[in-house]
mmCIF file of C-alpha atoms and ligand atoms in Angstrom:
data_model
loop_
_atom_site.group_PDB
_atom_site.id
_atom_site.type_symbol
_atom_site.label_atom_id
_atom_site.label_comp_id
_atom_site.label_asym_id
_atom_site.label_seq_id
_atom_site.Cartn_x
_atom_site.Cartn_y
_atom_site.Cartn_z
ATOM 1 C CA UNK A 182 -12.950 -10.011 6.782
ATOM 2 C CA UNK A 183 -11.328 -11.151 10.100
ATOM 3 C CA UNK A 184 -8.753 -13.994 11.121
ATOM 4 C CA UNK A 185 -11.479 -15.532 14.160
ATOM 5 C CA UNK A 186 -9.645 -16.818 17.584
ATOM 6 C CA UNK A 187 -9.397 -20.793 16.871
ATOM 7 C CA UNK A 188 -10.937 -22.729 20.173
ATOM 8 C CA UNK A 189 -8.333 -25.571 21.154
ATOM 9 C CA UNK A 190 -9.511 -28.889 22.664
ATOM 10 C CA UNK A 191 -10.809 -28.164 26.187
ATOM 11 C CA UNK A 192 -13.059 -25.913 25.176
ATOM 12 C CA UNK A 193 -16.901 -27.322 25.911
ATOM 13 C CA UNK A 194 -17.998 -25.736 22.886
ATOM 14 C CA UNK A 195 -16.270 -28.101 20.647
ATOM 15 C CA UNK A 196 -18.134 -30.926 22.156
ATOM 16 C CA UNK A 197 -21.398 -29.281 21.625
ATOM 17 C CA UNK A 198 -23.601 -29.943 18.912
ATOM 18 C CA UNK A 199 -23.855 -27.675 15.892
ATOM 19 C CA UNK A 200 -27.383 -26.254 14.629
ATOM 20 C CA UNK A 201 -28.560 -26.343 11.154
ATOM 21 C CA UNK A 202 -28.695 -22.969 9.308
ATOM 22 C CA UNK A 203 -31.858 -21.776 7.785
ATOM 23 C CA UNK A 204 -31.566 -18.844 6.939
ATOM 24 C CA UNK A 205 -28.104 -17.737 4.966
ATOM 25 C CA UNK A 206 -28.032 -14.067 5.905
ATOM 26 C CA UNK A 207 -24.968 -11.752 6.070
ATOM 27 C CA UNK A 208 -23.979 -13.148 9.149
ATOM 28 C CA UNK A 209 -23.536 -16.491 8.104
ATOM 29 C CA UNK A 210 -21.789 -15.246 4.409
ATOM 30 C CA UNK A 211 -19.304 -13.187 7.049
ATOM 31 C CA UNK A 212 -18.629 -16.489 8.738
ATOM 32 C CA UNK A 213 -17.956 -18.570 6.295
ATOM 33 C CA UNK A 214 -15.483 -15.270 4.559
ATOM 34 C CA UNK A 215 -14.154 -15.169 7.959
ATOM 35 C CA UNK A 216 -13.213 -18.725 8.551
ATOM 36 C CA UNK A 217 -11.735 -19.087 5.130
ATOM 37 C CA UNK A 218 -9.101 -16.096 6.348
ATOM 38 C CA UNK A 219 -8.513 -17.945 9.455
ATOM 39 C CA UNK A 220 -8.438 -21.438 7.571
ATOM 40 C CA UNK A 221 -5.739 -19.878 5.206
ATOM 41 C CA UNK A 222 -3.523 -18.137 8.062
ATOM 42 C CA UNK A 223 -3.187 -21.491 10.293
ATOM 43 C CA UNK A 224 -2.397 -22.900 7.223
ATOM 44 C CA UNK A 225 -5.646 -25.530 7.534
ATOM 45 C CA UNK A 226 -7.256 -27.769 4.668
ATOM 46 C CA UNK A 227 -10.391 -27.539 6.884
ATOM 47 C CA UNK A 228 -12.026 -25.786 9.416
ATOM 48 C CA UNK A 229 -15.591 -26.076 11.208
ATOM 49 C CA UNK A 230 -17.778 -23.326 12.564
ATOM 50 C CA UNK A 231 -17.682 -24.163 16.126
ATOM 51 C CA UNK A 232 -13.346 -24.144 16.066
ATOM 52 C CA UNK A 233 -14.153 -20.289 15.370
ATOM 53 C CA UNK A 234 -16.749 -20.066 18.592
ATOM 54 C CA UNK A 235 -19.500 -20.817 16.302
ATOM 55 C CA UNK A 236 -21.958 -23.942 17.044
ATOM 56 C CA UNK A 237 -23.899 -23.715 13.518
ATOM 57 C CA UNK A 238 -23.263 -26.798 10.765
ATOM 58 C CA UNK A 239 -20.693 -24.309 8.384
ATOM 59 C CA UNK A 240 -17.928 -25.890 6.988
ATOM 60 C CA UNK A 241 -14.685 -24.826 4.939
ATOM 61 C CA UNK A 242 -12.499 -26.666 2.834
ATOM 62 C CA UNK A 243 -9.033 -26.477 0.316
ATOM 63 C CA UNK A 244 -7.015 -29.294 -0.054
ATOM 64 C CA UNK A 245 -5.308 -27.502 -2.631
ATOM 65 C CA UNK A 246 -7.683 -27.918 -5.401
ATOM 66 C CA UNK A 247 -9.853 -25.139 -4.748
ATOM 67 C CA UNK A 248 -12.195 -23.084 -1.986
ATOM 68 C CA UNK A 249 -15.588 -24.992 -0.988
ATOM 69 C CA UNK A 250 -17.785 -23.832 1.575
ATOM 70 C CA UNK A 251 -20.291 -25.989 2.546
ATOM 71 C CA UNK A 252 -23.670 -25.235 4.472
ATOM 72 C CA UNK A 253 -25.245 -28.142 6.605
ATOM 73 C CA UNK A 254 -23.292 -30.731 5.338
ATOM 74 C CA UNK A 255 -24.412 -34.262 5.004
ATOM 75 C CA UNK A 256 -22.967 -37.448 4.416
ATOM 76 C CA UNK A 257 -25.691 -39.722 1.806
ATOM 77 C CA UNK A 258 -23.237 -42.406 1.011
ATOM 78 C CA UNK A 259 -19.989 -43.785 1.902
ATOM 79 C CA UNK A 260 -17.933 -46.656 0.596
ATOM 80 C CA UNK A 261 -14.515 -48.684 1.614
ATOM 81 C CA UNK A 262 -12.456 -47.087 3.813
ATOM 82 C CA UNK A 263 -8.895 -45.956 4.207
ATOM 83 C CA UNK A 264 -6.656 -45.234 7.321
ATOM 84 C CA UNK A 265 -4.200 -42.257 7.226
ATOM 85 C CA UNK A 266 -3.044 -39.685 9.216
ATOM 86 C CA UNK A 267 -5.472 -36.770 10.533
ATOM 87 C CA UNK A 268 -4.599 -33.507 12.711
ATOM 88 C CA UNK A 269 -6.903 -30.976 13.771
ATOM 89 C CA UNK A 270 -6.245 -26.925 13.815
ATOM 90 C CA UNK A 271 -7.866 -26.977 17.455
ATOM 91 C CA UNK A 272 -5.384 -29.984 18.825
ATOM 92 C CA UNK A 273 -1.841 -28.579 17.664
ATOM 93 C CA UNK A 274 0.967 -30.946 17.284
ATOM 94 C CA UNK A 275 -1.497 -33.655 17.489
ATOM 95 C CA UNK A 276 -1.012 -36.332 14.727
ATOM 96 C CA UNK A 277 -2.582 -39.796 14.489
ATOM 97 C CA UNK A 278 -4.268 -42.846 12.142
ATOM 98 C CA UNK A 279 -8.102 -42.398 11.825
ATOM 99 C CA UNK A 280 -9.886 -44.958 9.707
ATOM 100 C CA UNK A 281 -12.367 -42.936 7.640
ATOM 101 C CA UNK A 282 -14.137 -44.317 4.728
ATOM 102 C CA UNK A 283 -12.355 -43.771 0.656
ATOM 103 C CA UNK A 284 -14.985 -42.789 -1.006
ATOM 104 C CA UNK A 285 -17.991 -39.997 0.638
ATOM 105 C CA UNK A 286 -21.172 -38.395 -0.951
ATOM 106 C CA UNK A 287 -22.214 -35.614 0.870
ATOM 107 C CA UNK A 288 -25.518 -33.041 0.126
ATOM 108 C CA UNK A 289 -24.729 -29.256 1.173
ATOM 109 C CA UNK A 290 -26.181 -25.753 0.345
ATOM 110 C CA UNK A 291 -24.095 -23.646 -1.247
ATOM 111 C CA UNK A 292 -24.191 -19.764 -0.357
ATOM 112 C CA UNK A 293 -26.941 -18.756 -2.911
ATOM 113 C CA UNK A 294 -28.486 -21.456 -0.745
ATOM 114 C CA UNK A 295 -28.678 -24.117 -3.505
ATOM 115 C CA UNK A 296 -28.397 -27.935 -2.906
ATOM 116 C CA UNK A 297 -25.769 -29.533 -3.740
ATOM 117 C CA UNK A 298 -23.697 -32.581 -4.156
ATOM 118 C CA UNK A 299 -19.678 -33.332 -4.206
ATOM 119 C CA UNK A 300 -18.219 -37.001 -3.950
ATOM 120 C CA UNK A 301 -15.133 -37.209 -2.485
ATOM 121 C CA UNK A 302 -12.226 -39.690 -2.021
ATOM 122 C CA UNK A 303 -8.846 -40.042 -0.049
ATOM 123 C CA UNK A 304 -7.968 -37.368 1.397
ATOM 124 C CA UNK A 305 -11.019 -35.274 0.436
ATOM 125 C CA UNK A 306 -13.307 -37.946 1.675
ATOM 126 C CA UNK A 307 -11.102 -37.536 4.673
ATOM 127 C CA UNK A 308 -11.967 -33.906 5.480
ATOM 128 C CA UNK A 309 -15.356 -34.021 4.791
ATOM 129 C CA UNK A 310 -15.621 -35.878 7.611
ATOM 130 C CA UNK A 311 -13.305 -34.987 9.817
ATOM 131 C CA UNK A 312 -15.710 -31.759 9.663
ATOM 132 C CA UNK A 313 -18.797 -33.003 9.929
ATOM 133 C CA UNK A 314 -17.306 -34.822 12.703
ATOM 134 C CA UNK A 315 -16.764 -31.372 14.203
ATOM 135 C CA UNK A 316 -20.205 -29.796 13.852
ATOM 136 C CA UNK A 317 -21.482 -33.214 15.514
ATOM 137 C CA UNK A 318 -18.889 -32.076 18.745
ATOM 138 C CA UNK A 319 -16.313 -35.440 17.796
ATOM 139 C CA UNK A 320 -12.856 -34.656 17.585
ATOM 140 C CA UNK A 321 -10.475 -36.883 15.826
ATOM 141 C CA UNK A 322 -8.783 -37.374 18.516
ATOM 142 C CA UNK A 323 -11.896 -39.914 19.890
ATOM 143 C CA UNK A 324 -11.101 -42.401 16.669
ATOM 144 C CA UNK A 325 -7.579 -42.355 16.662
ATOM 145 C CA UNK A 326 -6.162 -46.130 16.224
ATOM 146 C CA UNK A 327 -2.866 -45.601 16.612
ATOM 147 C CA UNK A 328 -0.536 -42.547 17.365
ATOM 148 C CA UNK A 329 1.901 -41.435 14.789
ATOM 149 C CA UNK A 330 5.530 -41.438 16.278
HETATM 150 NI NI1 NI B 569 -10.370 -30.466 13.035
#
């Protein structure tokens, strides 16, 4: 395993597009092992594929309740919606209010490649898609409503 150099906004390949994976070989299992490291040591509750250099839909999560990696994630439902504060590993010292909905469903494969289903809400709704946003190239930073002083 390997702390991965973070890319910081500025960096084109944040903007780009993430492709699906189809096939989850040892590549992708050292990714995802490799960006939970790197989530852990920046002290992160999420991190997205391409912030590692990586433009393929791989997501990982803890907001303190557990590891999840997720595998071309996918939001099915949504409901209500909440604003809070949201900062990003690759935009340090950035902090502002991003209305994101309370409540998320979202279909993933899990490493053995299964498909699967979480529901989140508040602040786990929150990360799901502040990923997703990532593997889609947006950055928080495009929705913010209001800066946090
Ligand atoms: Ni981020």
């Amino acid at each position: 395993m390997a702390v991965r150099q973070l890319r910081y906004d500025g960096d084109p390949l944040l903007r780009k597009k993430s492709r699906e994976v189809t096939i989850i070989d040892d590549r992708i299992k050292i990714l995802i092992e490799d960006m939970k490291e790197t989530m852990y040591k920046e002290d992160g509750i999420g991190l997205a594929a391409p912030q590692v250099g990586i433009a393929r839909r791989v997501v990982v999560i803890d907001i303190g309740d557990g590891f999840l990696a997720l595998i071309n994630p996918e939001i099915i439902t949504q409901e209500g919606e909440e604003i809070d504060s949201e900062g990003c590993l690759s935009i340090p010292g950035k902090l502002g209010k991003v209305r994101r909905p309370f409540k998320v469903k979202v279909k993933y494969l899990d490493l053995e490649g299964n498909e699967k289903i979480i529901e989140g809400t508040g602040l786990l709704a929150r990360v799901l898609c502040h990923e997703i946003d990532h593997l889609n190239g947006v950055l928080f930073i495009d929705k913010i409503i209001d800066d946090d002083e």
